[in-house]
C-alpha positions as CSV (number, residue, x, y, z in Angstrom):
1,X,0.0,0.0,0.0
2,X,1.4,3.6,-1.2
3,X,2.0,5.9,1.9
4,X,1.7,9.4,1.5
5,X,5.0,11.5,2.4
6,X,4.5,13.0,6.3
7,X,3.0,16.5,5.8
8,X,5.7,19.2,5.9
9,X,5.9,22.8,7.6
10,X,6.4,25.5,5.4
11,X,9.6,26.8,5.9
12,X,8.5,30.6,4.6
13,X,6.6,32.3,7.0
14,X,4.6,35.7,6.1
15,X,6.5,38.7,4.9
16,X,8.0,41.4,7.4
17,X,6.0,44.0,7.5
18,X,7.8,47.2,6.6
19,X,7.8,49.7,9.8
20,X,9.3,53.7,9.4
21,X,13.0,52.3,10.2
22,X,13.2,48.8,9.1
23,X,15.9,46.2,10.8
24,X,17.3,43.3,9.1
25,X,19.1,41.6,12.0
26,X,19.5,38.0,9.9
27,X,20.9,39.6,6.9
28,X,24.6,38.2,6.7
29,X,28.1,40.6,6.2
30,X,28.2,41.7,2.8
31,X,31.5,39.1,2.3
32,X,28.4,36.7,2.9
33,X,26.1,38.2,0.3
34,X,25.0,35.8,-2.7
35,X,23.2,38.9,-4.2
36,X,24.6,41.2,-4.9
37,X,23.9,44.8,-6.5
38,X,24.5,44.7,-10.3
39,X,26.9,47.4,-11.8
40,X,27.9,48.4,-15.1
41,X,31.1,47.8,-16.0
42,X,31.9,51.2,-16.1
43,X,30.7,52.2,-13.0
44,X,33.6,50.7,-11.2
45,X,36.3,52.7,-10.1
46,X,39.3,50.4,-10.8
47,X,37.7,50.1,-14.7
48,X,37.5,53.8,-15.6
49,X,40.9,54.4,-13.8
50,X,42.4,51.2,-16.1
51,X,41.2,52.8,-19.1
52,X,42.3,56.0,-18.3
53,X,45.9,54.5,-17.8
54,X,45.3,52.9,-21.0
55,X,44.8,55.8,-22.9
56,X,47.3,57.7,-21.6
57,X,49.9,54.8,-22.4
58,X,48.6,54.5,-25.7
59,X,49.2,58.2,-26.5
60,X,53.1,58.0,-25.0
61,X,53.8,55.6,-27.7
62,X,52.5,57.4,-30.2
63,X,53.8,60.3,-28.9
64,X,57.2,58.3,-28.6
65,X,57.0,57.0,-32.3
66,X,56.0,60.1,-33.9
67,X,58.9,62.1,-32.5
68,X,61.4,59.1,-33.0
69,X,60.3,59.3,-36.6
70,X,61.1,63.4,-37.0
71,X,64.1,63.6,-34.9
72,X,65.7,60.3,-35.4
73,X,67.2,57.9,-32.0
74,X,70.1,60.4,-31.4
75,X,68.3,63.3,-31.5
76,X,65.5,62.1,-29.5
77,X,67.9,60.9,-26.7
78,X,69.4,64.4,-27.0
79,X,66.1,66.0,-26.9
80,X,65.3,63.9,-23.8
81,X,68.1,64.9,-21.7
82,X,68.2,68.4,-22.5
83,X,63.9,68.5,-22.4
84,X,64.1,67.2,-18.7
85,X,65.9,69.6,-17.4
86,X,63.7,72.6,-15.9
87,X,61.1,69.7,-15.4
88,X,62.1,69.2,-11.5
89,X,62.2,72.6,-10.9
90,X,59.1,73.9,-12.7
91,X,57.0,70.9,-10.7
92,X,59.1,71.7,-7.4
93,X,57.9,75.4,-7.9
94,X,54.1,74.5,-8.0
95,X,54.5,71.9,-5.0
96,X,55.9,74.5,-3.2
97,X,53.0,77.4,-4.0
98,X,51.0,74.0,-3.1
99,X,52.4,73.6,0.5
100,X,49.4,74.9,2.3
101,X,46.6,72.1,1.1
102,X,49.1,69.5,-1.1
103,X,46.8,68.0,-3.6
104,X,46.6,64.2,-4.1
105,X,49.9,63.2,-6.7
106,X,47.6,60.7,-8.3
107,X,46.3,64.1,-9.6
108,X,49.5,66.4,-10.2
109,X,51.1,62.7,-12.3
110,X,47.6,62.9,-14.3
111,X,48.0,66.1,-15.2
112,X,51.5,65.7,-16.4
113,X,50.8,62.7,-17.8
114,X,48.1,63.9,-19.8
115,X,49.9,67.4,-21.1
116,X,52.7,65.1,-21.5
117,X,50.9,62.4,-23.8
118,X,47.7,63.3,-24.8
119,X,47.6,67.1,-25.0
120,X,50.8,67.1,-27.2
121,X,49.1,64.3,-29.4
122,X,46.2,65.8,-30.0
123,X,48.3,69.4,-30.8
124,X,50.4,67.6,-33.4
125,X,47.5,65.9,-35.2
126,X,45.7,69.1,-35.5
127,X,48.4,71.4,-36.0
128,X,49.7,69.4,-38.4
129,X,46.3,69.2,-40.5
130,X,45.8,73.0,-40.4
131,X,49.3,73.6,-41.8
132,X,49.0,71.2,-44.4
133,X,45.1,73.2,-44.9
134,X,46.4,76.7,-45.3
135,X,49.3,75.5,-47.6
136,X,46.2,74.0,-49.9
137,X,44.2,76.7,-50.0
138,X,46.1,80.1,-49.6
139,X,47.6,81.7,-52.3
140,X,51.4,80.6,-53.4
141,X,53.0,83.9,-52.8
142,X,51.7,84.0,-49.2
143,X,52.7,80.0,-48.4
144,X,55.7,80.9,-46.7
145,X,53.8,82.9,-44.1
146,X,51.4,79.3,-43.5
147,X,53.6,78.3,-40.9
148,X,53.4,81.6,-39.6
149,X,49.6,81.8,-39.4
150,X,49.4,78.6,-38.0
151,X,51.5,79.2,-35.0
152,X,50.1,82.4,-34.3
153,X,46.3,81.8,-34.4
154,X,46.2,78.1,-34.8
155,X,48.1,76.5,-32.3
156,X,47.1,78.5,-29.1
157,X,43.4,77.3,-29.8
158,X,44.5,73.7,-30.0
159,X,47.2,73.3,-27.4
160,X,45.3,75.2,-24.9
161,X,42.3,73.4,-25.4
162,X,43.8,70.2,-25.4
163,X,45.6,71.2,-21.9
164,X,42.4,72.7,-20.6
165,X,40.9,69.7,-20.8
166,X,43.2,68.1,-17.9
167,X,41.5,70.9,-15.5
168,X,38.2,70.7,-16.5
169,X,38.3,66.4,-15.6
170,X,39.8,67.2,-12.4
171,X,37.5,70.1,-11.8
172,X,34.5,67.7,-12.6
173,X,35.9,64.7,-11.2
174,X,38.0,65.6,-8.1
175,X,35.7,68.3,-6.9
176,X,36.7,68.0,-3.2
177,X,40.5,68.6,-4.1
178,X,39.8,71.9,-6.0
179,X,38.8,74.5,-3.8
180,X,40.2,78.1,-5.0
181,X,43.1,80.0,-7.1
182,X,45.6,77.7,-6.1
183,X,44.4,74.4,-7.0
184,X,43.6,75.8,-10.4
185,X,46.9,77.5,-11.1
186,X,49.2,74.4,-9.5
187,X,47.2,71.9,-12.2
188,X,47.4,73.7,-15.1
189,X,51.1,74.7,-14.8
190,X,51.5,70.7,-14.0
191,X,49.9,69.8,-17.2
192,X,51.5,72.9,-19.3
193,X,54.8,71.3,-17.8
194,X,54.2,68.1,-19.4
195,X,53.0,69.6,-22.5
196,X,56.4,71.5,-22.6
197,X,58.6,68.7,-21.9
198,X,57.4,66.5,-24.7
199,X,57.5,69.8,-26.9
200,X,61.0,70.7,-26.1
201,X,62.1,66.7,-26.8
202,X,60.9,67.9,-30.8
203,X,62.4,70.7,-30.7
204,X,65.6,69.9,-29.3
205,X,65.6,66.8,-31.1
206,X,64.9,68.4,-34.7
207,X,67.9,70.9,-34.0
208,X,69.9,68.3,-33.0
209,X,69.3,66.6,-36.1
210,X,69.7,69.6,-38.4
211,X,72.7,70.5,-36.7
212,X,74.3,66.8,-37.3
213,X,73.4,66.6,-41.2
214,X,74.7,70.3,-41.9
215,X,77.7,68.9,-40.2
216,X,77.5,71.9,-37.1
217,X,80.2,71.4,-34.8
218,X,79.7,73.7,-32.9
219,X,75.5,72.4,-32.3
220,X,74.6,76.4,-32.8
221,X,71.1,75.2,-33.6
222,X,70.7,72.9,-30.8
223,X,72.1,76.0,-28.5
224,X,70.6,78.5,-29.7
225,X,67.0,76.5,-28.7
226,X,68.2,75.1,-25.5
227,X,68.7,79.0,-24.5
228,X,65.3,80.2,-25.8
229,X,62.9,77.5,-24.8
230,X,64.9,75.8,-21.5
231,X,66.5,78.9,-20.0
232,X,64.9,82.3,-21.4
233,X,61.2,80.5,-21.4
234,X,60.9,77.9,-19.3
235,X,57.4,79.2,-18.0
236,X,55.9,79.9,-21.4
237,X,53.3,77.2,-21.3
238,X,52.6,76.9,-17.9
239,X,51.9,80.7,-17.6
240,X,49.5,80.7,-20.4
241,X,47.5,77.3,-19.4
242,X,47.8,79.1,-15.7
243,X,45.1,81.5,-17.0
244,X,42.8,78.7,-17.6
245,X,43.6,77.3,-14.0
246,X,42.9,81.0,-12.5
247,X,39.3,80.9,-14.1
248,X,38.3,77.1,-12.8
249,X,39.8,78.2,-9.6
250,X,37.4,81.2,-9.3
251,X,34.7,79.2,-10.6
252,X,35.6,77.2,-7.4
253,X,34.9,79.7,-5.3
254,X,31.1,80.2,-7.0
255,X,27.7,79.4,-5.5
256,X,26.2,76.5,-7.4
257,X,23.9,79.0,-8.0
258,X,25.7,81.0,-10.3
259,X,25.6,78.8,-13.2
260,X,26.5,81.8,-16.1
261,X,29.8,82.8,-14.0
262,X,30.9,79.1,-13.4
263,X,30.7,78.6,-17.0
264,X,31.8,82.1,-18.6
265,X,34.7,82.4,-16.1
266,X,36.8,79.9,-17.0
267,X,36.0,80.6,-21.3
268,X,37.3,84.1,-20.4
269,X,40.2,82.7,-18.8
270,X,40.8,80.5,-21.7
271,X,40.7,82.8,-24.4
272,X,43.3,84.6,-22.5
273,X,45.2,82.1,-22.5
274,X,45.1,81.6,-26.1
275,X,45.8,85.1,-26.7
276,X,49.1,85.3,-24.5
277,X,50.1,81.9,-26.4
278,X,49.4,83.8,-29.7
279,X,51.2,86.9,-28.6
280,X,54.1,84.7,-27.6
281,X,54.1,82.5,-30.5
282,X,53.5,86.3,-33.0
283,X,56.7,87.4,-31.4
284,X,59.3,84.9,-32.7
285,X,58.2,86.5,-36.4
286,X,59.4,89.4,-35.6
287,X,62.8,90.8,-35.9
288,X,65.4,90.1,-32.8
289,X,64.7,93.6,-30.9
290,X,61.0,93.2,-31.6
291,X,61.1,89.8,-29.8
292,X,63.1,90.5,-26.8
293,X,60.5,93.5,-26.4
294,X,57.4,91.2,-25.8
295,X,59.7,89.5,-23.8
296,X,60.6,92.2,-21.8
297,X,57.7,94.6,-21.7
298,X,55.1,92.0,-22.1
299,X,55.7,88.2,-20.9
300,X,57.5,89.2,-18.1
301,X,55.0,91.2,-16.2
302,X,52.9,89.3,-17.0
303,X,54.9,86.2,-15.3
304,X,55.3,88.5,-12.2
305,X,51.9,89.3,-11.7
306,X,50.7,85.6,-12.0
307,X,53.4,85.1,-9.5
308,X,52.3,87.3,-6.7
309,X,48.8,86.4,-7.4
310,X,49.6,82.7,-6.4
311,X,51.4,84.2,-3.6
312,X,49.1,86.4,-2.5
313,X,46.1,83.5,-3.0
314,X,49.0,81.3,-0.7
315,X,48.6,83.4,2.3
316,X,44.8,83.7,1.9
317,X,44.9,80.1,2.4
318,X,46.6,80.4,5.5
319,X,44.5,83.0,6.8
320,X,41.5,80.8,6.0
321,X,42.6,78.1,8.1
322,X,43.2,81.0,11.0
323,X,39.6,82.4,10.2
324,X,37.6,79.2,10.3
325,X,39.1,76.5,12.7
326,X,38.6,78.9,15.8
327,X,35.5,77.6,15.8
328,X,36.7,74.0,16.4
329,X,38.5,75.4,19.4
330,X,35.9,77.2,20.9
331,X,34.0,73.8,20.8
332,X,36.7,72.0,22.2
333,X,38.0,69.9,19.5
334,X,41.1,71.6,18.6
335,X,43.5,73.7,21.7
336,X,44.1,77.0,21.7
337,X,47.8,77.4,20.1
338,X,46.5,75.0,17.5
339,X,44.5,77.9,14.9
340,X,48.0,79.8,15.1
341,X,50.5,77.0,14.5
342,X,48.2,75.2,11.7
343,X,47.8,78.7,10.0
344,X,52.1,78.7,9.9
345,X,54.0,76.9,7.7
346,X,57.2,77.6,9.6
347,X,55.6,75.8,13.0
348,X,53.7,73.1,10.6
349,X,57.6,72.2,10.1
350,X,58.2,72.5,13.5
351,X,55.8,70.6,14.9
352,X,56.8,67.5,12.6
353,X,60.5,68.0,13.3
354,X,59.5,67.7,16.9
355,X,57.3,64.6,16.8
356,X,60.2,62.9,14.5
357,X,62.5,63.8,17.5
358,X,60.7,62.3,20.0
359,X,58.6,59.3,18.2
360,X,60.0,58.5,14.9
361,X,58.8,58.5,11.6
362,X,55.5,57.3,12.7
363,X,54.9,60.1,14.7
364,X,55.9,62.7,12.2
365,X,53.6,61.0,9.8
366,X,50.7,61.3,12.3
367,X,51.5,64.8,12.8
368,X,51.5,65.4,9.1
369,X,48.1,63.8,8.7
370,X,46.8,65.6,11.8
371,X,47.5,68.8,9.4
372,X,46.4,68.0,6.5
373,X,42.6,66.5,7.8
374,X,42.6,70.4,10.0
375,X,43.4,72.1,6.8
376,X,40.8,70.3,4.6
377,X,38.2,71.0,7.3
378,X,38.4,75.2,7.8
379,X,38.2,74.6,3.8
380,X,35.2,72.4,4.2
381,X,33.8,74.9,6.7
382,X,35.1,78.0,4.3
383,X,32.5,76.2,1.4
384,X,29.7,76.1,3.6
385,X,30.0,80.0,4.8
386,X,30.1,80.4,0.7
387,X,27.3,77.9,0.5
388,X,29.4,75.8,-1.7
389,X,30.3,72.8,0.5
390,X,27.3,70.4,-0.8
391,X,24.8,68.4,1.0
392,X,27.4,66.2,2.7
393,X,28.8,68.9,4.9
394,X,28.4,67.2,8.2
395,X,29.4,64.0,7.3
396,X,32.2,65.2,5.9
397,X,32.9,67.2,8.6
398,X,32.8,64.2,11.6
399,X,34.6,62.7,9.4
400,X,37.6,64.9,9.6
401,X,36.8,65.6,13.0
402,X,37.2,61.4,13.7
403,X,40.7,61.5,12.1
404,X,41.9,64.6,14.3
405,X,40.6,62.7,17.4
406,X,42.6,59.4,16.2
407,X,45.9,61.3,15.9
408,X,45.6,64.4,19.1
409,X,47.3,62.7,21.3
410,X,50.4,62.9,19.2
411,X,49.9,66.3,17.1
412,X,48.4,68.6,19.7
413,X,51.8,69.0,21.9
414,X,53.9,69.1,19.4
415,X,51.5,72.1,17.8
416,X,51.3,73.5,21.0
417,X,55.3,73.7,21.2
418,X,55.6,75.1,17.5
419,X,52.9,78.1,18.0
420,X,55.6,79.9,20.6
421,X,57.8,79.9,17.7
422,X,55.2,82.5,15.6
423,X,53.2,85.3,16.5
424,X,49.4,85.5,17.2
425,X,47.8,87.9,14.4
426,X,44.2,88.8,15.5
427,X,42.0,87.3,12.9
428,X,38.3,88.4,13.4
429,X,35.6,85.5,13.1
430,X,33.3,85.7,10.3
431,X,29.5,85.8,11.2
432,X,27.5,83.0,10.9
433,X,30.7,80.8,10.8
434,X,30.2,78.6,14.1
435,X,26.1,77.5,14.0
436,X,25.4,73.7,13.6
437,X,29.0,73.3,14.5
438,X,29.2,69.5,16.2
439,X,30.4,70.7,19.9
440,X,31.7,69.4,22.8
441,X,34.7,66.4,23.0
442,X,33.3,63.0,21.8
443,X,33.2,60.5,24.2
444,X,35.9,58.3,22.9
445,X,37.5,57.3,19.4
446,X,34.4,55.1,18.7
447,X,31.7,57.7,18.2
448,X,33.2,58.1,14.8
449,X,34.0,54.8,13.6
């Protein structure tokens, strides 16, 4: 006789009903998950950074074969060693102007990479195809001036376009690291630095090679270019792409509101750019004492007034971080001397000095990091007096608060020691800068974790 299987419990039982703040307390560690959110492909992180690598390699060898092919092996080697020369000190200058808020080197080595690879690439491809335009369509007796043309009003669209376009990605992409005048300027001379050195490695190389099959001892070609684009120029590019980084940074500074000036700001600033490169580029057409008066009367103010703009936009950093972390203090998360030695940067050295004295490289490191979570935070609290800091203010903001608990116990003294070492400017507080500030010591480490 055929028995029927036991009867068995249902092993579902009814849903959960969904309450205002819903708990899942069997839901297993997300190691444990077996499903999990879908992405696309693109949308990972480690996938768009890969193919940004990519790209950029991709355009080095191009880059590497097309000026190979011009200049030949020797006079690409030459190129190379002579082209690297003002790099260190050109991206030694912008770290330094940098000092206050360092930005992230993953950015400063996409930059260079990019005005290095694929700014020059596109500049060549599209300079070249204009050239060989006007020598097709303007009239014989004016070809020899093509070139001409070209360099003047051709090439500063291009090659500043092309290098813009390393600032704007960063500016769209790495919003939190770009927060004013500085930020703008120190990327755009990085990537106007790459876009030079690759430059110079042509045009060294090609004298080089011009020099060897005229059979030039002496190398007066290969001189005579080393002095005018290695130690005469050296800041050509990066003081015209500068001009685009001084608009973005501005645009920085904006209101999301203020759509028409975030946009129109940094198009002025390019055009200016452009016109500076095609002033620049206009000059080396005209006889020797007509040159060396742009130079002089022109390109060199101008390089000086860029110059003590950064400055200047330097120590408003500084005073920034004396303006807006008082209000830490006064609720009890920073001390006293701690406004005035992070607003220095001669007790910022101190302070680390003093903590590698007395606890090692570890120590110095934590001090670093103590400074450079205080300094992003009176710029995170600067964007919210603006009304630019974005709906993530306060978690943002315990965030850096939890890293400057983690590492007190080590920074504060040694702060405390380097703030005797400066004097104590009076700084007013602005208005409105200390409501909805978190107050009061946490109760331990944990309350942030």
């Amino acid at each position: 006789m055929h028995e029927s299987p036991p009867h068995q419990q249902p092993i579902a039982g009814p849903a959960p009903a969904h309450g205002q703040q819903p708990s899942f307390p069997a839901m297993p560690a997300p190691a444990g998950w077996q499903y999990k959110p879908r992405r696309a492909l693109w949308d990972h992180k480690a996938v768009r950074a890969g193919a940004l690598i990519m790209l950029l390699a991709l355009c080095g060898l191009v880059i590497l074969a097309l000026v190979r092919e011009q200049t030949g092996t020797e006079g690409f080697l030459v190129g190379l060693g002579l082209a690297v020369l003002p790099v260190p000190l050109l991206v030694a200058a912008f770290r330094w102007m940098d000092r206050v808020e360092p930005k992230p080197w993953r950015n400063l080595v996409f930059a260079f990479a990019w005005g290095a690879c694929a700014a020059t690439l596109l500049a060549i491809l599209a300079n070249g195809y204009a050239t060989k335009w006007l020598l097709t369509t303007v009239d014989v007796a004016q070809r020899a001036d093509a070139d001409a043309w070209g360099a003047t009003f051709v090439a500063p669209v291009v090659e500043e376009s092309a290098k813009a376009a390393a600032v704007l990605l960063l500016f769209l992409y790495r919003r939190r690291d770009f927060n004013g005048i500085v930020d703008g300027v120190v990327i755009a001379g990085i990537t106007a630095t790459g876009f030079a050195f690759t430059e110079n490695i042509l045009y060294l190389g090609n004298a080089f090679a011009n020099d060897q099959s005229f059979g030039y001892s002496g190398l007066g070609s290969t001189a005579a270019t080393f002095f005018i684009r290695v130690v005469m120029s050296p800041f050509a590019h990066p003081l015209f792409t500068s001009m685009t980084g001084l608009g973005f940074g501005i645009a920085a500074t904006l209101a999301p509101h203020r759509r028409v000036r975030r946009f129109l700001v940094p198009l002025a600033a390019l055009l200016t750019a452009m016109v500076l490169h095609g002033v620049w580029n206009g000059s080396a057409t005209l006889p020797p004492l007509g040159f060396l008066a742009v130079y002089g009367l022109f390109m060199v103010p101008v390089f000086g007034v860029l110059t003590w703009l950064a400055i200047w936009s330097r120590q408003n950093e500084l005073r920034t971080i004396r303006v807006h972390l008082p209000a830490y203090q006064a609720a009890g998360w920073l001390t006293p001397p701690e406004p005035i030695a992070l607003s220095s940067m001669r007790a910022r050295g101190i302070a680390r000095d003093l903590a590698r004295r007395t606890g090692g490289p570890t120590a110095a490191r934590a001090v670093a990091e103590y400074i450079s979570f205080a300094t992003s935070l009176a710029f995170l609290r600067q964007r919210a007096y603006r009304g630019t800091a974005g709906r993530d203010f306060t978690a943002r903001e315990q965030e850096l608060l939890h890293h400057l608990w983690q590492r007190k116990q080590v920074a504060q003294p040694a702060l405390a020691h380097a703030s005797a070492a400066v004097p104590r400017p009076f700084t007013p507080i602005p208005p409105g800068s200390w409501p909805g500030l978190s107050t009061g010591w946490p109760q331990g480490p944990s309350q942030y974790r």
